[in-house]
Amino acid sequence: MTDVQRPPLTGDERTQLIGWLDLQRSFVRMKCAGLSEEDAHRKVVPTSPLMTPAGLVAHLRWNEYSWFQLNVMGVPDTGQTPWAEGGHPDAEMLVDDVPIAQLLDEYDAECARSNETIAGLSLDTVEQGPYAGKGEAASLRYVLCHMIEETARHVGHLDIIRELIDGATGYTKLG
């Protein structure tokens, strides 16, 4: 087990939000630790065959990119994302041929990039991307809260899937 730290009890709002998001992000790698390639791509939820550890890691990676790069910063999608008009709505989860180590490294890199991207932004910064023009734009504060929720929800999925695969349960000692 790995020791991970919760955000400080008296940290400011930014420290709390990023700290809680980083904590949830750390659980993604932790829940995938020691999985074989076969198990990382194993389909154990019959009604959701794309919900594998590998598929969830890829999904979370592209959510990081979508929310922080495309939406908050307004970086144009020049074809680098897995989504295409008329394509599969969950194309980011179609990763049967991608090693779990690669997916985890890409996720970690995207999380670091997200943190770098927002480091100098006010929590009141509003998104500049394509969704900003389709109604009320979200603040960075909202996006961080959403990403905590999104990541924690999928960490819960990883927890259940991991237990179904090999019986492994739990997380770690929290400081």
C-alpha atoms as an extended CHARMM CRD file, in Angstrom:
* protein
*
       175  EXT
         1         1  MET       CA              0.0000000000        0.0000000000        0.0000000000  PROA      1               0.0000000000
         2         2  THR       CA              1.0680000000        3.5250000000       -0.7150000000  PROA      2               0.0000000000
         3         3  ASP       CA              0.5990000000        6.4370000000        1.6500000000  PROA      3               0.0000000000
         4         4  VAL       CA             -1.2370000000        9.3540000000        0.0820000000  PROA      4               0.0000000000
         5         5  GLN       CA             -2.0950000000       12.6640000000        1.6420000000  PROA      5               0.0000000000
         6         6  ARG       CA             -5.4090000000       14.4250000000        1.8850000000  PROA      6               0.0000000000
         7         7  PRO       CA             -5.3010000000       18.1840000000        1.3280000000  PROA      7               0.0000000000
         8         8  PRO       CA             -4.4790000000       20.2410000000        4.4210000000  PROA      8               0.0000000000
         9         9  LEU       CA             -7.4530000000       20.8070000000        6.7180000000  PROA      9               0.0000000000
        10        10  THR       CA             -6.9370000000       24.5650000000        6.6520000000  PROA      10              0.0000000000
        11        11  GLY       CA             -5.8090000000       25.0850000000        3.0640000000  PROA      11              0.0000000000
        12        12  ASP       CA             -7.2600000000       27.8220000000        0.9010000000  PROA      12              0.0000000000
        13        13  GLU       CA             -9.9540000000       27.0420000000       -1.6540000000  PROA      13              0.0000000000
        14        14  ARG       CA             -7.5680000000       26.4130000000       -4.5510000000  PROA      14              0.0000000000
        15        15  THR       CA             -5.3610000000       24.1400000000       -2.4460000000  PROA      15              0.0000000000
        16        16  GLN       CA             -8.4230000000       22.2050000000       -1.3020000000  PROA      16              0.0000000000
        17        17  LEU       CA             -9.9230000000       21.7830000000       -4.7910000000  PROA      17              0.0000000000
        18        18  ILE       CA             -6.7080000000       20.7280000000       -6.5050000000  PROA      18              0.0000000000
        19        19  GLY       CA             -5.6850000000       18.6440000000       -3.5030000000  PROA      19              0.0000000000
        20        20  TRP       CA             -8.9230000000       16.6420000000       -3.5350000000  PROA      20              0.0000000000
        21        21  LEU       CA             -8.7110000000       16.2020000000       -7.3060000000  PROA      21              0.0000000000
        22        22  ASP       CA             -5.0860000000       15.0580000000       -7.0830000000  PROA      22              0.0000000000
        23        23  LEU       CA             -6.0250000000       12.5940000000       -4.3430000000  PROA      23              0.0000000000
        24        24  GLN       CA             -8.7210000000       11.0320000000       -6.5300000000  PROA      24              0.0000000000
        25        25  ARG       CA             -6.3260000000       10.9940000000       -9.4880000000  PROA      25              0.0000000000
        26        26  SER       CA             -3.7720000000        9.0690000000       -7.4060000000  PROA      26              0.0000000000
        27        27  PHE       CA             -6.3580000000        6.3700000000       -6.7010000000  PROA      27              0.0000000000
        28        28  VAL       CA             -6.6590000000        5.6510000000      -10.4470000000  PROA      28              0.0000000000
        29        29  ARG       CA             -3.0880000000        4.3560000000      -10.6780000000  PROA      29              0.0000000000
        30        30  MET       CA             -3.4190000000        2.6660000000       -7.2980000000  PROA      30              0.0000000000
        31        31  LYS       CA             -6.5080000000        0.7000000000       -8.3890000000  PROA      31              0.0000000000
        32        32  CYS       CA             -4.6750000000       -0.4580000000      -11.5250000000  PROA      32              0.0000000000
        33        33  ALA       CA             -1.4460000000       -1.4760000000       -9.7570000000  PROA      33              0.0000000000
        34        34  GLY       CA             -0.4330000000       -5.0480000000      -10.4660000000  PROA      34              0.0000000000
        35        35  LEU       CA             -3.0630000000       -5.7500000000      -13.1110000000  PROA      35              0.0000000000
        36        36  SER       CA             -2.0170000000       -7.9640000000      -15.9980000000  PROA      36              0.0000000000
        37        37  GLU       CA             -2.7240000000       -6.7270000000      -19.5170000000  PROA      37              0.0000000000
        38        38  GLU       CA             -5.4720000000       -9.3040000000      -19.7900000000  PROA      38              0.0000000000
        39        39  ASP       CA             -7.1180000000       -8.1220000000      -16.5640000000  PROA      39              0.0000000000
        40        40  ALA       CA             -6.7020000000       -4.4410000000      -17.4330000000  PROA      40              0.0000000000
        41        41  HSD       CA             -8.7920000000       -5.0720000000      -20.5570000000  PROA      41              0.0000000000
        42        42  ARG       CA            -11.1640000000       -7.6370000000      -19.0350000000  PROA      42              0.0000000000
        43        43  LYS       CA            -14.8610000000       -6.9740000000      -19.5350000000  PROA      43              0.0000000000
        44        44  VAL       CA            -16.5860000000       -7.8720000000      -16.2570000000  PROA      44              0.0000000000
        45        45  VAL       CA            -19.7160000000       -5.6950000000      -16.5340000000  PROA      45              0.0000000000
        46        46  PRO       CA            -21.8770000000       -7.3440000000      -19.2150000000  PROA      46              0.0000000000
        47        47  THR       CA            -24.0930000000       -4.2890000000      -19.7090000000  PROA      47              0.0000000000
        48        48  SER       CA            -21.0850000000       -1.9480000000      -20.0250000000  PROA      48              0.0000000000
        49        49  PRO       CA            -18.4140000000       -3.8220000000      -22.0130000000  PROA      49              0.0000000000
        50        50  LEU       CA            -16.2460000000       -0.7140000000      -22.4810000000  PROA      50              0.0000000000
        51        51  MET       CA            -15.9750000000       -0.2520000000      -18.7170000000  PROA      51              0.0000000000
        52        52  THR       CA            -12.6410000000       -1.9720000000      -18.1740000000  PROA      52              0.0000000000
        53        53  PRO       CA             -9.7700000000       -0.6010000000      -16.1050000000  PROA      53              0.0000000000
        54        54  ALA       CA             -8.0150000000        0.3870000000      -19.3360000000  PROA      54              0.0000000000
        55        55  GLY       CA            -11.1710000000        1.9510000000      -20.7680000000  PROA      55              0.0000000000
        56        56  LEU       CA            -11.7820000000        3.9750000000      -17.6070000000  PROA      56              0.0000000000
        57        57  VAL       CA             -8.1960000000        5.2620000000      -17.4930000000  PROA      57              0.0000000000
        58        58  ALA       CA             -8.4700000000        6.3640000000      -21.1310000000  PROA      58              0.0000000000
        59        59  HSD       CA            -11.8570000000        7.9750000000      -20.4520000000  PROA      59              0.0000000000
        60        60  LEU       CA            -10.4630000000        9.9320000000      -17.5090000000  PROA      60              0.0000000000
        61        61  ARG       CA             -7.4360000000       11.0220000000      -19.5450000000  PROA      61              0.0000000000
        62        62  TRP       CA             -9.6100000000       12.4500000000      -22.2910000000  PROA      62              0.0000000000
        63        63  ASN       CA            -11.9630000000       14.0760000000      -19.7680000000  PROA      63              0.0000000000
        64        64  GLU       CA             -8.9550000000       15.9170000000      -18.3350000000  PROA      64              0.0000000000
        65        65  TYR       CA             -8.0090000000       17.0730000000      -21.8070000000  PROA      65              0.0000000000
        66        66  SER       CA            -11.5570000000       18.0050000000      -22.7880000000  PROA      66              0.0000000000
        67        67  TRP       CA            -12.3760000000       20.0190000000      -19.6750000000  PROA      67              0.0000000000
        68        68  PHE       CA             -9.0880000000       21.8060000000      -19.0990000000  PROA      68              0.0000000000
        69        69  GLN       CA             -7.6640000000       22.2350000000      -22.6100000000  PROA      69              0.0000000000
        70        70  LEU       CA            -10.6990000000       22.3620000000      -24.9010000000  PROA      70              0.0000000000
        71        71  ASN       CA            -13.2450000000       23.9330000000      -22.5640000000  PROA      71              0.0000000000
        72        72  VAL       CA            -11.3490000000       26.1120000000      -20.0770000000  PROA      72              0.0000000000
        73        73  MET       CA             -8.5500000000       27.2330000000      -22.3620000000  PROA      73              0.0000000000
        74        74  GLY       CA            -10.4190000000       27.0820000000      -25.6540000000  PROA      74              0.0000000000
        75        75  VAL       CA             -7.6910000000       25.1100000000      -27.4410000000  PROA      75              0.0000000000
        76        76  PRO       CA             -9.1820000000       23.9990000000      -30.7570000000  PROA      76              0.0000000000
        77        77  ASP       CA             -9.6000000000       20.2860000000      -31.3820000000  PROA      77              0.0000000000
        78        78  THR       CA             -7.4700000000       19.6860000000      -34.4540000000  PROA      78              0.0000000000
        79        79  GLY       CA             -8.2470000000       15.9910000000      -34.6240000000  PROA      79              0.0000000000
        80        80  GLN       CA             -6.1180000000       14.8920000000      -31.6720000000  PROA      80              0.0000000000
        81        81  THR       CA             -9.1060000000       13.6380000000      -29.6640000000  PROA      81              0.0000000000
        82        82  PRO       CA            -10.6350000000       10.2010000000      -30.2440000000  PROA      82              0.0000000000
        83        83  TRP       CA            -14.0490000000       11.6520000000      -31.0210000000  PROA      83              0.0000000000
        84        84  ALA       CA            -15.1930000000       12.1970000000      -34.5720000000  PROA      84              0.0000000000
        85        85  GLU       CA            -18.4940000000       13.4050000000      -35.9270000000  PROA      85              0.0000000000
        86        86  GLY       CA            -20.6590000000       10.3470000000      -36.4660000000  PROA      86              0.0000000000
        87        87  GLY       CA            -18.1600000000        8.1720000000      -34.5880000000  PROA      87              0.0000000000
        88        88  HSD       CA            -18.6610000000        6.0460000000      -31.5190000000  PROA      88              0.0000000000
        89        89  PRO       CA            -19.7970000000        8.2590000000      -28.6040000000  PROA      89              0.0000000000
        90        90  ASP       CA            -17.3720000000        6.4900000000      -26.2420000000  PROA      90              0.0000000000
        91        91  ALA       CA            -14.4800000000        6.2570000000      -28.6890000000  PROA      91              0.0000000000
        92        92  GLU       CA            -11.9750000000        7.1990000000      -25.9790000000  PROA      92              0.0000000000
        93        93  MET       CA            -12.7200000000        3.8800000000      -24.2620000000  PROA      93              0.0000000000
        94        94  LEU       CA            -11.9010000000        1.7400000000      -27.3090000000  PROA      94              0.0000000000
        95        95  VAL       CA             -8.3950000000        0.8400000000      -26.1410000000  PROA      95              0.0000000000
        96        96  ASP       CA             -8.2170000000       -2.9630000000      -26.3100000000  PROA      96              0.0000000000
        97        97  ASP       CA             -4.8460000000       -2.7700000000      -28.0570000000  PROA      97              0.0000000000
        98        98  VAL       CA             -3.2400000000       -0.1270000000      -25.7890000000  PROA      98              0.0000000000
        99        99  PRO       CA             -1.0820000000       -1.2980000000      -22.8580000000  PROA      99              0.0000000000
       100       100  ILE       CA             -2.3220000000       -0.2250000000      -19.4240000000  PROA      100             0.0000000000
       101       101  ALA       CA              1.1100000000        1.2210000000      -18.5500000000  PROA      101             0.0000000000
       102       102  GLN       CA              0.8930000000        3.5340000000      -21.5560000000  PROA      102             0.0000000000
       103       103  LEU       CA             -2.6420000000        4.5950000000      -20.6530000000  PROA      103             0.0000000000
       104       104  LEU       CA             -1.6350000000        5.3370000000      -17.0470000000  PROA      104             0.0000000000
       105       105  ASP       CA              1.4100000000        7.3350000000      -18.1860000000  PROA      105             0.0000000000
       106       106  GLU       CA             -0.7580000000        9.3380000000      -20.6000000000  PROA      106             0.0000000000
       107       107  TYR       CA             -3.2840000000        9.9620000000      -17.8250000000  PROA      107             0.0000000000
       108       108  ASP       CA             -0.6010000000       11.1170000000      -15.3900000000  PROA      108             0.0000000000
       109       109  ALA       CA              0.8820000000       13.4130000000      -18.0480000000  PROA      109             0.0000000000
       110       110  GLU       CA             -2.5370000000       14.8880000000      -18.8470000000  PROA      110             0.0000000000
       111       111  CYS       CA             -3.2490000000       15.4820000000      -15.1480000000  PROA      111             0.0000000000
       112       112  ALA       CA              0.0970000000       17.2740000000      -14.7660000000  PROA      112             0.0000000000
       113       113  ARG       CA             -0.6730000000       19.3270000000      -17.8710000000  PROA      113             0.0000000000
       114       114  SER       CA             -4.0880000000       20.2280000000      -16.4700000000  PROA      114             0.0000000000
       115       115  ASN       CA             -2.5130000000       21.4540000000      -13.2410000000  PROA      115             0.0000000000
       116       116  GLU       CA              0.1100000000       23.4670000000      -15.1480000000  PROA      116             0.0000000000
       117       117  THR       CA             -2.5630000000       24.9550000000      -17.4060000000  PROA      117             0.0000000000
       118       118  ILE       CA             -4.6970000000       26.2560000000      -14.5520000000  PROA      118             0.0000000000
       119       119  ALA       CA             -1.9130000000       27.2000000000      -12.1340000000  PROA      119             0.0000000000
       120       120  GLY       CA             -2.0740000000       30.9020000000      -12.9740000000  PROA      120             0.0000000000
       121       121  LEU       CA             -5.8130000000       31.1530000000      -13.5290000000  PROA      121             0.0000000000
       122       122  SER       CA             -8.3150000000       32.5910000000      -11.1040000000  PROA      122             0.0000000000
       123       123  LEU       CA            -11.0070000000       30.1840000000       -9.9120000000  PROA      123             0.0000000000
       124       124  ASP       CA            -13.4420000000       32.7140000000      -11.3930000000  PROA      124             0.0000000000
       125       125  THR       CA            -11.9940000000       32.2560000000      -14.9070000000  PROA      125             0.0000000000
       126       126  VAL       CA            -14.7450000000       31.0990000000      -17.2540000000  PROA      126             0.0000000000
       127       127  GLU       CA            -14.3050000000       28.5250000000      -19.9540000000  PROA      127             0.0000000000
       128       128  GLN       CA            -13.3790000000       29.7190000000      -23.4270000000  PROA      128             0.0000000000
       129       129  GLY       CA            -14.0600000000       26.5620000000      -25.4020000000  PROA      129             0.0000000000
       130       130  PRO       CA            -16.8570000000       25.3660000000      -27.6270000000  PROA      130             0.0000000000
       131       131  TYR       CA            -19.3880000000       24.8390000000      -24.8410000000  PROA      131             0.0000000000
       132       132  ALA       CA            -19.0450000000       28.4130000000      -23.6020000000  PROA      132             0.0000000000
       133       133  GLY       CA            -20.9510000000       29.5980000000      -26.6740000000  PROA      133             0.0000000000
       134       134  LYS       CA            -23.8530000000       27.1900000000      -26.0880000000  PROA      134             0.0000000000
       135       135  GLY       CA            -25.1170000000       28.8280000000      -22.9280000000  PROA      135             0.0000000000
       136       136  GLU       CA            -23.6190000000       29.9660000000      -19.6780000000  PROA      136             0.0000000000
       137       137  ALA       CA            -19.8830000000       29.2860000000      -19.4220000000  PROA      137             0.0000000000
       138       138  ALA       CA            -18.6300000000       27.4370000000      -16.3390000000  PROA      138             0.0000000000
       139       139  SER       CA            -16.0040000000       28.8320000000      -13.9960000000  PROA      139             0.0000000000
       140       140  LEU       CA            -12.7490000000       27.0350000000      -13.3040000000  PROA      140             0.0000000000
       141       141  ARG       CA            -14.1170000000       26.4730000000       -9.7850000000  PROA      141             0.0000000000
       142       142  TYR       CA            -17.0920000000       24.5890000000      -11.2890000000  PROA      142             0.0000000000
       143       143  VAL       CA            -14.8200000000       22.5730000000      -13.5820000000  PROA      143             0.0000000000
       144       144  LEU       CA            -12.6040000000       21.5410000000      -10.6620000000  PROA      144             0.0000000000
       145       145  CYS       CA            -15.6320000000       20.4690000000       -8.6060000000  PROA      145             0.0000000000
       146       146  HSD       CA            -16.9710000000       18.5340000000      -11.5960000000  PROA      146             0.0000000000
       147       147  MET       CA            -13.6260000000       16.8190000000      -12.1660000000  PROA      147             0.0000000000
       148       148  ILE       CA            -13.4620000000       15.7740000000       -8.5090000000  PROA      148             0.0000000000
       149       149  GLU       CA            -16.9280000000       14.2420000000       -8.9090000000  PROA      149             0.0000000000
       150       150  GLU       CA            -16.1290000000       12.6340000000      -12.2730000000  PROA      150             0.0000000000
       151       151  THR       CA            -12.8330000000       11.1670000000      -11.1240000000  PROA      151             0.0000000000
       152       152  ALA       CA            -14.2110000000        9.9160000000       -7.7890000000  PROA      152             0.0000000000
       153       153  ARG       CA            -17.1750000000        8.2900000000       -9.5320000000  PROA      153             0.0000000000
       154       154  HSD       CA            -14.8960000000        6.3820000000      -11.8770000000  PROA      154             0.0000000000
       155       155  VAL       CA            -12.5080000000        5.4670000000       -9.0670000000  PROA      155             0.0000000000
       156       156  GLY       CA            -15.5530000000        3.7970000000       -7.5040000000  PROA      156             0.0000000000
       157       157  HSD       CA            -16.1050000000        1.9160000000      -10.7560000000  PROA      157             0.0000000000
       158       158  LEU       CA            -12.4410000000        0.8790000000      -10.7600000000  PROA      158             0.0000000000
       159       159  ASP       CA            -12.7840000000       -0.2950000000       -7.1730000000  PROA      159             0.0000000000
       160       160  ILE       CA            -15.7320000000       -2.5550000000       -8.0220000000  PROA      160             0.0000000000
       161       161  ILE       CA            -14.1780000000       -3.8170000000      -11.2620000000  PROA      161             0.0000000000
       162       162  ARG       CA            -10.8980000000       -4.6040000000       -9.5050000000  PROA      162             0.0000000000
       163       163  GLU       CA            -12.7710000000       -6.5720000000       -6.8330000000  PROA      163             0.0000000000
       164       164  LEU       CA            -14.6000000000       -8.5260000000       -9.5510000000  PROA      164             0.0000000000
       165       165  ILE       CA            -11.3350000000       -9.2690000000      -11.3640000000  PROA      165             0.0000000000
       166       166  ASP       CA             -9.1600000000      -10.4730000000       -8.5130000000  PROA      166             0.0000000000
       167       167  GLY       CA            -10.7850000000       -9.6730000000       -5.1770000000  PROA      167             0.0000000000
       168       168  ALA       CA             -8.4920000000       -6.7370000000       -4.4070000000  PROA      168             0.0000000000
       169       169  THR       CA            -10.2520000000       -4.1350000000       -2.2860000000  PROA      169             0.0000000000
       170       170  GLY       CA             -9.4180000000       -0.9300000000       -0.4820000000  PROA      170             0.0000000000
       171       171  TYR       CA             -7.1720000000        1.9740000000       -1.1970000000  PROA      171             0.0000000000
       172       172  THR       CA             -4.3860000000        2.9290000000        1.1080000000  PROA      172             0.0000000000
       173       173  LYS       CA             -3.5100000000        4.5750000000        4.3760000000  PROA      173             0.0000000000
       174       174  LEU       CA             -4.6150000000        8.1620000000        4.2060000000  PROA      174             0.0000000000
       175       175  GLY       CA             -2.6410000000       10.7970000000        6.0290000000  PROA      175             0.0000000000
